[in-house]
């Protein structure tokens, strides 16, 4: 009887699994079959919903479209720029309606997004901005300063109280747990392990993070000055107030233009579009408008075969671990960069490469391999490294393979240093949990990376030599690219992070600009006047990723609902680093809020 129960249970499970796979396959076929180009009626308004992150590039993973609805998919800079350019030239588009709430993007990406909006305004078309019952924080308000008018519903949220970098420290937790950190670092400012040793920021951390915080504040203040006409001192005074009614307070202080419910905003947009009262407002969402070709929108394209490739390198720099999911776009691997560069170099129409870096760093071994791939490519075609929100440590290391390096004003870069960390959990395991170990070893130091004991003086000295040697190689890579001596680089290195503006002043980058500036420089180096762009890594089709990334996408979706998921990932990352103790990463994992 039990046999037949197990048999039919297994059979039903198999049938169910096949049905689910067929369902996913069927949806994938439909989603990849393409949709016809939409017809845009005259006097239409392009609506752009912005919430959460604004990444540099739209996802190249079809599972992103499959498992996320339009309201949860982030609008990328790539999509925003392309559609604003079309909308500016499109006679059927009268203006833009930004529908926003809380944003969490990097200040560098926000700055680019605002630049694209300001460029659109040169067309003479309007931009209106509004929010919902969630409201605006400083980042979303920064984008709203590009609008002609900002509409706030009564009683919504309006955050205008300054900027914050908050760091979590685990020293007391480790002490209570009976875990002793073993820390190695090359560079006085390479403070990535401070969270395990201290309970507050060190003077070195405060020294390097303060200019970054001030640069974000300066960027914000400049935009508010342009919108309101208030001075920087007046804006700073307002940010020190705690209003009873934030919406009315924003209106009274000229920070917002109109207090209005959504239906009233809709009427205002309708009137600005020149539509009579009897006609309904015509809107088109940015994802639908994204399918409109540039030619249909009236945007002239260069008549040339010449191309510039934009190679996006986003995420942590990590080895390709066997058994890991290949579709995870949050990781930069040597194999992935090499594959993209091979495709680019084989294409004779591609005359130059812009390497778009968005990375806090990672494994030094992987960083060095990627640096080598980029340097080899630069011998065949011009390579310009463009830094997005962050290109630090290993992210900065790989930029040293390029011919020219460009950062945006708010880019977080530098962090030329190495940190290593091991953890002695002997007290936790032996005394608190009652777990004992006994080893059979062929050599004295075979268990030196075990968490069951601390390091001996000989082992610690050996690791310190390895860390110092890796740091010296980092200095030499930078010195070679920047035409500086080793000692000149060391003066600005020491693991310290810099804004793009400061990095340009001390010679760590060549220029301060945006992606368009990087493309312009690449075109000049390739000696071409007209070009189109192509992006890499190339977008994979649904069937290619069907069985390789479904699980990781579902896992990521589930993790997004788990409280303190970032802290859990931090603990997981710490455990993973136990296996390979040397890292080129940001000195402090921080977000400006």
XYZ file of N, CA and C in Angstrom, residues 246-347:
306
model
N 3.548 69.143 6.630
C 4.635 69.226 5.641
C 4.189 69.717 4.271
N 2.997 69.340 3.825
C 2.543 69.728 2.489
C 2.258 71.228 2.432
N 1.513 71.723 3.414
C 1.223 73.151 3.444
C 2.509 73.947 3.626
N 3.416 73.421 4.451
C 4.719 74.061 4.682
C 5.517 74.131 3.385
N 5.511 73.037 2.585
C 6.229 73.028 1.303
C 5.639 74.062 0.353
N 4.313 74.169 0.340
C 3.652 75.148 -0.532
C 3.972 76.577 -0.084
N 3.904 76.822 1.216
C 4.139 78.168 1.741
C 5.577 78.630 1.489
N 6.504 77.676 1.415
C 7.913 78.031 1.232
C 8.371 77.871 -0.209
N 7.400 77.787 -1.131
C 7.688 77.757 -2.571
C 8.439 76.499 -3.016
N 8.401 75.441 -2.188
C 9.035 74.175 -2.570
C 8.108 73.362 -3.472
N 6.811 73.513 -3.290
C 5.800 72.864 -4.137
C 4.912 73.945 -4.730
N 4.297 73.630 -5.861
C 3.537 74.652 -6.587
C 2.039 74.602 -6.337
N 1.474 73.385 -6.240
C 0.020 73.257 -6.103
C -0.287 72.113 -5.137
N -1.264 72.339 -4.248
C -1.799 71.250 -3.421
C -3.052 70.753 -4.115
N -3.050 69.509 -4.546
C -4.155 69.018 -5.375
C -4.291 67.509 -5.254
N -5.529 67.044 -5.305
C -5.799 65.614 -5.350
C -5.508 65.088 -6.765
N -5.347 63.769 -6.911
C -4.958 63.211 -8.219
C -5.860 63.619 -9.372
N -7.197 63.655 -9.140
C -8.082 64.016 -10.248
C -7.891 65.470 -10.666
N -7.533 66.316 -9.694
C -7.263 67.722 -10.025
C -5.967 67.856 -10.820
N -4.952 67.039 -10.451
C -3.699 67.046 -11.208
C -3.966 66.624 -12.646
N -4.797 65.618 -12.788
C -5.141 65.122 -14.130
C -5.773 66.228 -14.973
N -6.628 67.022 -14.378
C -7.260 68.132 -15.094
C -6.234 69.190 -15.484
N -5.274 69.439 -14.571
C -4.229 70.421 -14.875
C -3.363 69.958 -16.050
N -3.025 68.668 -16.053
C -2.238 68.120 -17.158
C -3.030 68.203 -18.457
N -4.302 67.918 -18.364
C -5.176 67.960 -19.537
C -5.236 69.370 -20.120
N -5.391 70.363 -19.261
C -5.454 71.743 -19.739
C -4.134 72.158 -20.381
N -3.016 71.771 -19.746
C -1.707 72.141 -20.290
C -1.470 71.480 -21.645
N -2.109 70.333 -21.881
C -1.962 69.626 -23.158
C -2.833 70.222 -24.252
N -3.696 71.176 -23.884
C -4.537 71.816 -24.886
C -5.728 70.975 -25.292
N -6.198 70.105 -24.393
C -7.343 69.234 -24.691
C -8.603 69.874 -24.131
N -9.684 69.894 -24.916
C -10.922 70.519 -24.452
C -11.587 69.660 -23.383
N -12.564 70.248 -22.701
C -13.180 69.592 -21.552
C -13.884 68.285 -21.925
N -14.427 68.196 -23.140
C -15.189 67.007 -23.523
C -14.287 65.828 -23.885
N -12.995 66.061 -24.099
C -12.079 65.009 -24.538
C -11.295 64.476 -23.349
N -11.110 63.176 -23.302
C -10.358 62.552 -22.216
C -8.864 62.806 -22.395
N -8.163 62.825 -21.269
C -6.714 62.987 -21.296
C -6.084 61.776 -21.972
N -5.174 62.045 -22.889
C -4.494 60.968 -23.604
C -3.098 60.780 -23.017
N -2.864 59.627 -22.459
C -1.555 59.340 -21.862
C -0.977 58.065 -22.465
N 0.350 57.989 -22.429
C 1.043 56.776 -22.855
C 2.159 56.525 -21.844
N 2.187 55.324 -21.292
C 3.212 54.980 -20.321
C 4.567 54.788 -20.980
N 5.626 54.951 -20.203
C 6.966 54.895 -20.779
C 7.287 53.506 -21.315
N 6.741 52.451 -20.729
C 7.044 51.102 -21.244
C 6.358 50.855 -22.580
N 5.173 51.387 -22.755
C 4.503 51.281 -24.051
C 5.215 52.158 -25.071
N 5.559 53.369 -24.644
C 6.234 54.293 -25.557
C 7.621 53.783 -25.928
N 8.188 52.946 -25.099
C 9.518 52.387 -25.374
C 9.522 51.567 -26.658
N 8.349 51.077 -27.091
C 8.257 50.273 -28.313
C 8.110 51.141 -29.561
N 7.984 52.440 -29.375
C 7.919 53.355 -30.524
C 9.336 53.547 -31.067
N 9.508 53.379 -32.331
C 10.837 53.517 -32.934
C 11.229 54.991 -33.011
N 12.509 55.287 -32.966
C 12.941 56.684 -33.089
C 12.435 57.343 -34.375
N 12.426 56.582 -35.468
C 11.954 57.138 -36.731
C 10.494 57.538 -36.680
N 9.662 56.704 -36.040
C 8.235 57.025 -35.928
C 8.009 58.256 -35.071
N 8.897 58.478 -34.110
C 8.780 59.648 -33.238
C 9.333 60.908 -33.893
N 9.945 60.762 -35.065
C 10.514 61.912 -35.742
C 11.938 62.219 -35.335
N 12.582 61.267 -34.658
C 13.960 61.460 -34.229
C 14.896 60.927 -35.295
N 15.693 61.794 -35.853
C 16.617 61.392 -36.906
C 17.781 60.597 -36.319
N 18.116 59.504 -36.973
C 19.229 58.666 -36.549
C 20.408 58.856 -37.504
N 21.618 58.821 -37.003
C 22.785 58.975 -37.877
C 22.812 57.896 -38.962
N 23.053 58.315 -40.178
C 23.114 57.385 -41.304
C 24.539 56.850 -41.426
N 24.856 55.898 -40.577
C 26.213 55.361 -40.533
C 26.200 53.947 -39.982
N 27.183 53.178 -40.368
C 27.349 51.838 -39.812
C 28.211 51.850 -38.554
N 28.866 52.971 -38.289
C 29.771 53.046 -37.142
C 29.001 52.941 -35.829
N 29.566 52.187 -34.906
C 28.940 51.966 -33.612
C 29.952 52.183 -32.488
N 29.430 52.576 -31.321
C 30.195 52.568 -30.076
C 29.485 51.618 -29.126
N 30.227 50.678 -28.579
C 29.641 49.701 -27.665
C 29.695 50.236 -26.244
N 28.567 50.133 -25.536
C 28.529 50.433 -24.105
C 28.474 49.098 -23.384
N 29.558 48.772 -22.678
C 29.650 47.504 -21.945
C 29.381 47.785 -20.474
N 28.245 47.298 -19.984
C 27.866 47.522 -18.597
C 28.504 46.477 -17.695
N 29.217 46.956 -16.674
C 29.810 46.084 -15.651
C 29.231 46.510 -14.313
N 28.209 45.796 -13.862
C 27.461 46.208 -12.674
C 27.443 45.097 -11.630
N 27.731 45.458 -10.388
C 27.641 44.509 -9.287
C 28.975 44.244 -8.627
N 29.006 43.245 -7.767
C 30.233 42.833 -7.107
C 31.113 42.051 -8.076
N 32.407 42.243 -7.968
C 33.352 41.525 -8.820
C 33.706 40.212 -8.134
N 33.266 39.112 -8.740
C 33.389 37.814 -8.075
C 33.812 36.739 -9.070
N 34.492 35.690 -8.605
C 34.753 34.544 -9.485
C 33.447 33.866 -9.871
N 33.460 33.195 -10.997
C 32.301 32.410 -11.414
C 32.335 31.093 -10.655
N 31.495 30.985 -9.644
C 31.523 29.825 -8.757
C 30.730 28.684 -9.382
N 31.303 27.490 -9.506
C 30.573 26.353 -10.068
C 29.287 26.098 -9.290
N 28.219 25.914 -10.057
C 26.935 25.642 -9.431
C 26.128 26.888 -9.149
N 26.759 28.097 -9.277
C 26.027 29.341 -9.059
C 25.157 29.634 -10.273
N 24.169 30.474 -10.091
C 23.241 30.780 -11.171
C 23.871 31.761 -12.144
N 23.954 31.437 -13.437
C 24.640 32.290 -14.394
C 23.882 33.538 -14.767
N 22.610 33.621 -14.443
C 21.844 34.776 -14.892
C 21.807 35.926 -13.926
N 22.547 35.832 -12.824
C 22.514 36.895 -11.840
C 23.305 38.099 -12.330
N 22.595 39.197 -12.618
C 23.235 40.376 -13.186
C 23.941 41.219 -12.136
N 23.838 40.832 -10.853
C 24.458 41.622 -9.797
C 25.904 41.224 -9.570
N 26.477 40.441 -10.473
C 27.847 39.974 -10.330
C 28.617 40.226 -11.625
N 29.858 40.726 -11.472
C 30.757 40.908 -12.612
C 31.787 39.796 -12.561
N 31.866 39.004 -13.603
C 32.826 37.905 -13.652
C 33.812 38.128 -14.791
N 34.970 37.522 -14.665
C 35.971 37.605 -15.717
C 35.443 36.984 -17.005
N 34.756 35.843 -16.877
C 34.227 35.159 -18.065
C 33.195 36.012 -18.785
N 32.333 36.696 -18.013
C 31.304 37.529 -18.632
C 31.894 38.704 -19.392
N 32.870 39.392 -18.788
C 33.512 40.526 -19.458
C 34.281 40.055 -20.681
N 34.996 38.947 -20.546
C 35.780 38.425 -21.670
C 34.875 38.075 -22.842
N 33.737 37.434 -22.566
C 32.818 37.042 -23.628
C 32.271 38.268 -24.364
N 31.880 39.295 -23.619
C 31.358 40.511 -24.249
C 32.432 41.204 -25.078
N 33.641 41.292 -24.548
C 34.723 41.947 -25.282
C 35.069 41.191 -26.569
N 35.030 39.878 -26.521
C 35.295 39.100 -27.739
C 34.275 39.435 -28.823
N 32.998 39.515 -28.438
C 31.953 39.860 -29.417
C 32.152 41.262 -29.961
N 32.543 42.183 -29.100
C 32.760 43.572 -29.524
C 33.939 43.675 -30.477
N 35.031 43.010 -30.149
C 36.239 43.100 -30.969
C 36.064 42.433 -32.327
N 35.190 41.438 -32.389
C 34.952 40.741 -33.660
C 34.056 41.546 -34.596
N 33.369 42.544 -34.077
C 32.441 43.346 -34.874
C 33.182 44.565 -35.432
